[in-house]
CSV table of C-alpha atoms in Angstrom, one decimal:
chain,number,residue,atom,x,y,z
A,1,MET,CA,0.0,0.0,0.0
A,2,LYS,CA,1.4,3.4,-1.0
A,3,TYR,CA,0.7,6.8,0.6
A,4,ALA,CA,0.9,10.0,-1.5
A,5,ARG,CA,3.5,12.3,0.0
A,6,THR,CA,2.5,15.8,0.7
A,7,ALA,CA,4.6,18.8,-0.4
A,8,ALA,CA,7.3,19.9,2.0
A,9,ALA,CA,5.5,21.1,5.1
A,10,ALA,CA,6.0,24.7,6.1
A,11,PHE,CA,4.5,26.5,9.0
A,12,ALA,CA,4.9,29.6,11.1
A,13,LEU,CA,6.0,29.5,14.7
A,14,LEU,CA,2.7,31.0,15.9
A,15,VAL,CA,3.3,30.8,19.7
A,16,GLY,CA,0.2,29.5,21.5
A,17,ALA,CA,-1.9,29.4,18.3
A,18,ALA,CA,-4.2,26.4,17.5
A,19,VAL,CA,-4.0,24.8,14.1
A,20,PRO,CA,-6.6,22.9,12.2
A,21,ALA,CA,-7.5,19.4,13.4
A,22,GLY,CA,-5.7,16.6,11.6
A,23,ALA,CA,-2.6,18.7,10.9
A,24,GLU,CA,-0.2,15.9,12.0
A,25,GLY,CA,1.2,13.6,9.3
A,26,THR,CA,1.4,10.1,7.9
A,27,GLU,CA,4.5,9.9,5.8
A,28,THR,CA,5.2,13.5,6.8
A,29,LEU,CA,5.2,15.6,9.9
A,30,GLY,CA,2.9,18.5,10.5
A,31,PRO,CA,1.9,21.1,13.1
A,32,PRO,CA,0.0,19.5,16.0
A,33,SER,CA,-3.8,19.8,16.1
A,34,ILE,CA,-3.5,21.2,19.7
A,35,ALA,CA,-2.3,24.6,20.9
A,36,ILE,CA,1.5,24.8,21.5
A,37,ALA,CA,2.5,26.8,24.5
A,38,GLN,CA,4.6,29.9,24.6
A,39,GLY,CA,8.0,29.7,26.2
A,40,SER,CA,11.8,30.3,26.0
A,41,GLY,CA,13.2,26.8,25.4
A,42,VAL,CA,12.6,23.1,24.7
A,43,ALA,CA,13.9,19.9,26.2
A,44,VAL,CA,13.6,16.3,24.9
A,45,ALA,CA,14.2,12.8,26.3
A,46,GLY,CA,13.3,9.3,25.4
A,47,THR,CA,13.5,5.6,26.1
A,48,GLY,CA,13.3,2.3,24.2
A,49,MET,CA,10.5,0.0,25.1
A,50,PHE,CA,11.4,-3.4,23.7
A,51,THR,CA,11.9,-4.1,27.4
A,52,GLN,CA,9.3,-2.6,29.7
A,53,PRO,CA,9.1,-0.5,31.7
A,54,GLY,CA,11.3,2.1,30.1
A,55,THR,CA,12.7,5.1,31.9
A,56,MET,CA,13.7,8.5,30.6
A,57,THR,CA,15.3,11.5,32.2
A,58,VAL,CA,14.6,15.0,31.1
A,59,ASP,CA,16.5,18.1,32.2
A,60,VAL,CA,14.7,21.5,32.6
A,61,PRO,CA,16.6,24.6,33.9
A,62,ALA,CA,16.1,25.1,37.6
A,63,ASP,CA,14.8,28.6,37.2
A,64,ALA,CA,12.2,27.6,34.6
A,65,THR,CA,8.5,27.1,34.6
A,66,VAL,CA,7.2,24.1,32.7
A,67,GLU,CA,4.6,25.2,30.2
A,68,GLN,CA,3.8,22.0,28.2
A,69,VAL,CA,4.8,18.4,28.1
A,70,LEU,CA,4.0,16.2,25.1
A,71,LEU,CA,4.6,12.5,25.4
A,72,TYR,CA,5.0,10.4,22.1
A,73,VAL,CA,4.9,6.7,21.6
A,74,GLU,CA,6.1,5.1,18.3
A,75,ALA,CA,5.3,1.4,17.9
A,76,GLY,CA,5.0,-1.2,15.2
A,77,HIS,CA,1.8,-3.2,15.0
A,78,ARG,CA,0.7,-6.4,13.3
A,79,ASP,CA,-2.8,-7.6,12.6
A,80,GLY,CA,-3.6,-10.1,15.3
A,81,ASP,CA,-1.7,-8.3,18.0
A,82,THR,CA,-3.3,-8.1,21.5
A,83,SER,CA,-4.8,-4.7,20.7
A,84,GLY,CA,-6.5,-6.0,17.6
A,85,ALA,CA,-6.6,-4.3,14.2
A,86,ALA,CA,-5.4,-1.0,15.6
A,87,PRO,CA,-2.1,0.0,17.3
A,88,ASP,CA,-2.2,0.1,21.1
A,89,ALA,CA,-3.1,3.6,22.3
A,90,THR,CA,-2.8,2.9,26.0
A,91,ILE,CA,0.3,3.5,28.2
A,92,THR,CA,1.1,4.2,31.9
A,93,VAL,CA,3.4,7.1,32.9
A,94,ASN,CA,4.6,6.9,36.5
A,95,GLY,CA,1.7,4.5,37.1
A,96,ILE,CA,-0.9,6.8,35.6
A,97,ALA,CA,-3.0,5.2,32.8
A,98,LEU,CA,-3.4,7.3,29.6
A,99,THR,CA,-5.0,6.9,26.2
A,100,GLY,CA,-3.2,8.7,23.4
A,101,THR,CA,-4.2,10.4,20.2
A,102,LEU,CA,-3.1,8.8,16.9
A,103,VAL,CA,-1.1,11.5,15.1
A,104,GLY,CA,0.6,9.5,12.3
A,105,GLY,CA,0.1,6.1,10.6
A,106,PRO,CA,-0.5,3.3,10.7
A,107,THR,CA,1.9,3.0,7.7
A,108,PRO,CA,3.3,-0.2,6.2
A,109,PHE,CA,6.9,-0.4,7.3
A,110,TYR,CA,8.5,-3.9,6.8
A,111,GLY,CA,7.0,-7.3,6.4
A,112,ASP,CA,3.6,-7.2,8.0
A,113,VAL,CA,4.5,-4.5,10.5
A,114,GLN,CA,2.8,-1.1,10.4
A,115,THR,CA,4.2,1.8,12.4
A,116,ALA,CA,2.1,4.4,14.2
A,117,THR,CA,2.7,7.4,16.5
A,118,MET,CA,0.5,8.3,19.5
A,119,ARG,CA,0.6,11.6,21.4
A,120,HIS,CA,-0.4,12.3,25.0
A,121,ASP,CA,-0.4,15.9,26.4
A,122,ILE,CA,0.6,15.2,30.0
A,123,THR,CA,1.1,18.8,31.1
A,124,ALA,CA,-1.7,18.8,33.6
A,125,LEU,CA,-0.3,15.7,35.4
A,126,GLY,CA,2.6,17.9,36.8
A,127,LEU,CA,5.1,15.0,36.4
A,128,VAL,CA,7.8,17.2,34.8
A,129,THR,CA,9.2,19.9,37.0
A,130,PRO,CA,12.3,22.2,36.9
A,131,GLY,CA,15.5,20.4,37.3
A,132,ARG,CA,15.9,16.7,36.5
A,133,THR,CA,12.8,14.5,36.2
A,134,THR,CA,12.6,10.7,35.6
A,135,LEU,CA,9.5,9.3,33.9
A,136,THR,CA,8.7,5.6,33.8
A,137,VAL,CA,6.6,4.3,30.9
A,138,ASP,CA,4.9,0.9,30.7
A,139,GLY,CA,1.8,-0.9,29.6
A,140,LEU,CA,2.1,-1.2,25.8
A,141,ASP,CA,1.1,-4.5,24.3
A,142,THR,CA,4.2,-6.7,24.5
A,143,ASP,CA,3.5,-8.5,21.2
A,144,GLU,CA,3.9,-5.2,19.3
A,145,VAL,CA,7.2,-3.8,18.1
A,146,THR,CA,7.2,-1.1,20.8
A,147,ASP,CA,10.1,1.0,19.6
A,148,GLY,CA,9.8,3.6,22.4
A,149,ALA,CA,8.5,6.7,24.0
A,150,GLY,CA,9.8,10.3,24.2
A,151,VAL,CA,8.8,13.7,25.5
A,152,VAL,CA,9.0,17.3,24.2
A,153,VAL,CA,9.0,19.8,27.1
A,154,ILE,CA,8.4,23.6,26.5
A,155,TYR,CA,9.6,25.8,29.4
A,156,ARG,CA,9.9,29.4,30.2
A,157,GLN,CA,12.8,31.2,32.0
A,158,PRO,CA,12.6,34.7,33.5
A,159,GLY,CA,13.8,37.4,31.1
A,160,LYS,CA,14.0,35.1,28.1
A,161,ALA,CA,11.7,34.3,25.2
A,162,ALA,CA,11.7,32.4,22.0
A,163,GLU,CA,9.4,31.5,19.1
A,164,ILE,CA,8.5,27.9,19.6
A,165,GLY,CA,7.5,25.4,16.9
A,166,VAL,CA,6.6,21.7,17.0
A,167,VAL,CA,5.9,19.2,14.2
A,168,ASP,CA,4.9,15.6,14.8
A,169,GLY,CA,3.6,12.5,13.0
A,170,ASN,CA,5.1,9.4,11.5
A,171,ASP,CA,7.5,9.7,8.6
A,172,ILE,CA,9.5,6.6,7.5
A,173,ALA,CA,12.8,6.6,5.7
A,174,PHE,CA,14.9,3.6,4.5
A,175,VAL,CA,17.1,4.3,1.5
A,176,ASN,CA,16.3,0.9,-0.1
A,177,PHE,CA,12.5,1.3,0.1
A,178,GLU,CA,10.4,2.4,-2.8
A,179,PRO,CA,9.2,6.1,-2.7
A,180,THR,CA,7.7,7.5,-0.7
A,181,LEU,CA,9.3,5.4,2.1
A,182,ASP,CA,12.9,6.1,1.0
A,183,THR,CA,13.2,9.5,2.6
A,184,THR,CA,11.4,12.0,4.7
A,185,VAL,CA,9.7,15.3,4.0
A,186,PRO,CA,11.8,18.4,4.9
A,187,GLN,CA,10.1,20.5,7.6
A,188,THR,CA,10.4,24.3,7.4
A,189,PHE,CA,10.0,26.4,10.5
A,190,ARG,CA,9.3,30.1,10.0
A,191,PHE,CA,10.1,32.9,12.5
A,192,ALA,CA,10.8,36.6,12.7
A,193,ALA,CA,14.1,37.7,11.3
A,194,ASP,CA,16.6,39.6,13.5
A,195,ASP,CA,19.6,41.8,12.7
A,196,THR,CA,21.9,39.8,14.9
A,197,ASP,CA,23.1,36.2,14.8
A,198,ARG,CA,21.2,33.8,17.1
A,199,THR,CA,21.5,30.3,18.4
A,200,ALA,CA,18.4,28.2,18.1
A,201,THR,CA,17.7,24.9,19.9
A,202,LEU,CA,16.5,21.9,17.9
A,203,GLY,CA,15.0,18.9,19.6
A,204,LEU,CA,14.4,15.6,17.7
A,205,LEU,CA,12.6,12.3,18.4
A,206,VAL,CA,13.4,9.4,16.0
A,207,GLY,CA,12.4,5.8,16.3
A,208,SER,CA,13.9,2.5,14.8
A,209,LEU,CA,17.4,3.9,14.3
A,210,ASN,CA,19.3,1.0,15.9
A,211,ASP,CA,19.0,-2.7,16.0
A,212,PRO,CA,17.2,-4.0,19.1
A,213,VAL,CA,19.3,-7.1,19.4
A,214,PRO,CA,23.1,-7.7,19.1
A,215,GLN,CA,24.1,-7.9,15.5
A,216,ALA,CA,27.3,-7.2,13.5
A,217,ASN,CA,26.4,-3.5,13.7
A,218,PRO,CA,24.2,-3.2,16.8
A,219,THR,CA,24.3,0.6,17.1
A,220,HIS,CA,25.5,1.9,13.8
A,221,ARG,CA,22.9,2.3,11.1
A,222,PRO,CA,24.0,5.3,9.0
A,223,ALA,CA,21.6,8.3,9.0
A,224,ALA,CA,22.1,12.0,8.7
A,225,LEU,CA,20.3,15.3,9.7
A,226,LEU,CA,20.3,18.2,7.3
A,227,VAL,CA,19.7,21.7,8.6
A,228,THR,CA,19.3,24.7,6.3
A,229,THR,CA,19.1,28.3,7.4
A,230,GLY,CA,20.3,31.6,5.9
A,231,GLY,CA,21.1,29.8,2.6
A,232,THR,CA,23.6,27.4,4.2
A,233,THR,CA,23.0,23.6,4.8
A,234,THR,CA,24.8,22.0,7.8
A,235,ARG,CA,25.1,18.2,7.8
A,236,PHE,CA,25.1,16.2,11.0
A,237,ASP,CA,26.3,12.6,10.3
A,238,ASP,CA,24.9,10.0,12.7
A,239,PRO,CA,23.4,12.6,14.9
A,240,PHE,CA,22.1,10.1,17.5
A,241,ALA,CA,24.1,8.2,20.0
A,242,ASP,CA,22.1,5.2,21.3
A,243,THR,CA,21.8,6.7,24.7
A,244,GLU,CA,18.1,6.1,25.0
A,245,GLY,CA,18.3,2.4,24.3
A,246,PRO,CA,16.8,0.7,21.2
A,247,GLU,CA,14.7,1.9,19.6
A,248,LEU,CA,13.8,5.5,20.4
A,249,ASP,CA,16.5,8.2,20.2
A,250,THR,CA,16.4,11.9,21.0
A,251,ARG,CA,18.8,14.7,20.4
A,252,LEU,CA,19.0,18.4,21.4
A,253,LEU,CA,21.2,20.4,19.1
A,254,GLU,CA,22.3,24.1,19.0
A,255,VAL,CA,22.0,25.5,15.5
A,256,ALA,CA,23.4,28.8,14.4
A,257,VAL,CA,20.8,31.1,12.8
A,258,PRO,CA,22.5,34.0,10.9
A,259,ALA,CA,21.3,37.6,11.0
A,260,GLY,CA,18.4,38.1,8.6
A,261,ALA,CA,17.3,34.5,8.4
A,262,ASP,CA,13.6,33.8,8.9
A,263,THR,CA,13.4,30.1,8.1
A,264,LEU,CA,15.1,26.9,9.2
A,265,THR,CA,14.5,23.6,7.3
A,266,VAL,CA,15.2,20.2,8.9
A,267,GLN,CA,15.3,16.7,7.2
A,268,MET,CA,16.2,13.3,8.4
A,269,VAL,CA,17.7,11.0,5.8
A,270,SER,CA,18.7,7.3,5.5
A,271,GLU,CA,21.7,6.8,3.3
A,272,TRP,CA,24.8,4.7,2.8
A,273,ASP,CA,28.2,5.9,4.2
A,274,ASP,CA,31.8,4.8,3.8
A,275,SER,CA,31.4,2.1,6.4
A,276,GLY,CA,29.2,0.0,4.2
A,277,ASP,CA,26.9,-0.6,7.2
A,278,LEU,CA,23.2,-1.0,6.4
A,279,PRO,CA,21.5,2.4,6.6
A,280,ALA,CA,19.0,3.1,9.3
A,281,SER,CA,15.3,2.3,8.7
A,282,LEU,CA,14.0,5.2,10.7
A,283,VAL,CA,10.7,6.7,11.8
A,284,TRP,CA,10.7,10.4,12.4
A,285,VAL,CA,8.3,11.2,15.2
A,286,ALA,CA,8.7,14.8,16.2
A,287,ALA,CA,10.8,18.0,16.0
A,288,ALA,CA,10.7,21.1,18.2
A,289,LEU,CA,12.5,24.4,17.5
A,290,ALA,CA,13.1,27.3,19.9
A,291,VAL,CA,14.5,30.5,18.2
A,292,PRO,CA,15.4,33.3,20.7
A,293,ASN,CA,13.3,36.5,20.3
A,294,GLU,CA,14.3,39.2,22.7
A,295,ALA,CA,11.3,41.3,21.6
A,296,ARG,CA,9.1,38.8,23.3
A,297,ALA,CA,11.2,38.8,26.4
A,298,LEU,CA,11.0,42.5,26.8
A,299,PRO,CA,7.3,43.6,26.6
A,300,ALA,CA,6.5,47.2,25.8
A,301,GLN,CA,7.0,49.4,28.8
A,302,VAL,CA,3.9,51.3,30.0
A,303,THR,CA,4.6,54.6,31.6
A,304,ALA,CA,2.1,55.6,34.2
A,305,PRO,CA,0.8,59.2,34.1
A,306,PRO,CA,2.3,61.6,36.7
A,307,THR,CA,0.3,61.6,39.9
A,308,VAL,CA,-1.6,64.9,40.5
A,309,PRO,CA,-2.0,65.7,44.2
A,310,THR,CA,-5.5,66.3,45.3
A,311,THR,CA,-4.4,69.0,47.8
A,312,ALA,CA,-1.7,71.6,47.7
A,313,PRO,CA,1.5,70.3,49.2
A,314,THR,CA,2.4,71.3,52.8
A,315,THR,CA,5.5,73.5,52.9
A,316,THR,CA,7.4,74.5,56.0
A,317,VAL,CA,9.5,77.6,55.8
A,318,ALA,CA,11.9,79.4,58.1
A,319,PRO,CA,9.9,81.6,60.5
A,320,ALA,CA,9.8,85.3,59.5
A,321,VAL,CA,7.9,87.9,61.5
A,322,LEU,CA,6.0,90.5,59.4
A,323,PRO,CA,5.7,94.1,60.4
A,324,ALA,CA,3.8,95.0,63.6
A,325,ASN,CA,0.6,95.7,61.8
A,326,ALA,CA,0.4,92.1,60.7
A,327,GLU,CA,0.4,90.8,64.3
A,328,LEU,CA,-2.7,89.1,65.7
A,329,PRO,CA,-3.2,89.5,69.5
A,330,PHE,CA,-2.8,86.4,71.5
A,331,THR,CA,-3.3,86.1,75.2
A,332,GLY,CA,-2.3,83.5,77.7
A,333,GLY,CA,1.4,83.4,76.9
A,334,ASP,CA,3.9,82.3,79.4
A,335,PRO,CA,5.6,85.4,80.9
A,336,MET,CA,8.9,83.5,80.9
A,337,LEU,CA,8.9,83.1,77.1
A,338,THR,CA,11.7,85.1,75.5
A,339,MET,CA,12.1,83.3,72.1
A,340,LEU,CA,10.3,81.8,69.2
A,341,ILE,CA,7.8,79.2,70.4
A,342,GLY,CA,7.1,77.5,67.0
A,343,THR,CA,5.4,77.4,63.6
A,344,VAL,CA,2.2,75.9,62.3
A,345,ALA,CA,1.9,75.3,58.6
A,346,LEU,CA,-1.3,76.3,56.9
A,347,THR,CA,-2.7,75.5,53.5
A,348,GLY,CA,-2.0,77.9,50.8
A,349,GLY,CA,1.6,78.4,51.8
A,350,ALA,CA,1.1,80.5,54.9
A,351,VAL,CA,2.7,79.8,58.3
A,352,LEU,CA,1.6,80.9,61.8
A,353,VAL,CA,4.5,81.9,63.9
A,354,LEU,CA,4.1,82.1,67.7
A,355,THR,CA,6.6,84.4,69.4
A,356,ALA,CA,7.0,85.9,72.9
A,357,ARG,CA,5.9,89.5,73.2
A,358,GLY,CA,7.0,90.9,76.5
A,359,ALA,CA,6.6,89.6,80.0
A,360,ALA,CA,3.0,88.4,79.9
A,361,ALA,CA,1.9,88.2,76.3
A,362,ALA,CA,2.7,86.6,73.1
A,363,ALA,CA,1.9,87.2,69.4
A,364,VAL,CA,0.7,85.1,66.5
A,365,THR,CA,2.2,86.3,63.3
A,366,LEU,CA,0.9,85.4,59.9
A,367,CYS,CA,3.9,84.9,57.5
A,368,GLU,CA,3.9,84.2,53.8
A,369,ALA,CA,5.4,81.0,52.6
């Protein structure tokens, strides 16, 4: 059975914007049909699940806030498996049972095996926190070719911001297969240009890269990653070390984005290299990109209007006695007073000054401020 390949997918990094339902891909990737959170960075982690449970460890900066956590499962399925005619959509994460959404496949892969990708948004579970988090995944049908599971985490750090984009689905590539299964569809991320060079972070989830059992080449199945931005293509040969265990691998790469660039295109390829080893038969599951955007980190400053006092300010001035005709009689003064008694501030800038006036009287003098 053949699937018609769509044109190279391109989408804008519209932070937090929903996209049409069914935007994920079979034999391509596409923008998720759920809203993608805003943030300043991405993290990825994964684990193989040929042996269950599988565990993965994801690192998020200690000063960050976790905005969204997307869990993906890529597994092969055969008719007659425990789950029946459809791939198993159930899984447990740290003991919590979940049912995922099919976002790519089932696609004929090899023999009678079909591959499919499931997605679970586990943000609300609060399982991933700042710092290092370990997730344990279990519960897939053991008679399926359960390649593995991985997470994409979007987080936010104080004073930092980025344009975040995610694509997911199920895209197969093995160089010896007939088209369209021989290669993947390039994925183009679009973002605002900047007049300075930037360093973007690219996270990748890829299944079926390495052999699940010891063979002549247990971990080396040649594959490459092509990244194009600013008119230059950078090639990453064998970009995945088998640190996640067969058969789900993740990688977080720093990619230079030159000044003026507003797109970045990514493609996974299966191909022969000088070793002569059998190229990888891979399943591209997801990619996430974070491109720094300081304009988002520094919101427009709002200047508050000056405060207008409701009453005139009170002013205290040095006492000054006006001429004698400005004096107001005041009785009851202490006969011992021989100096200034004090001042009392009034509204309108005037001051009352109380002074001694002889042996048995005092005077109140109205002074101008």
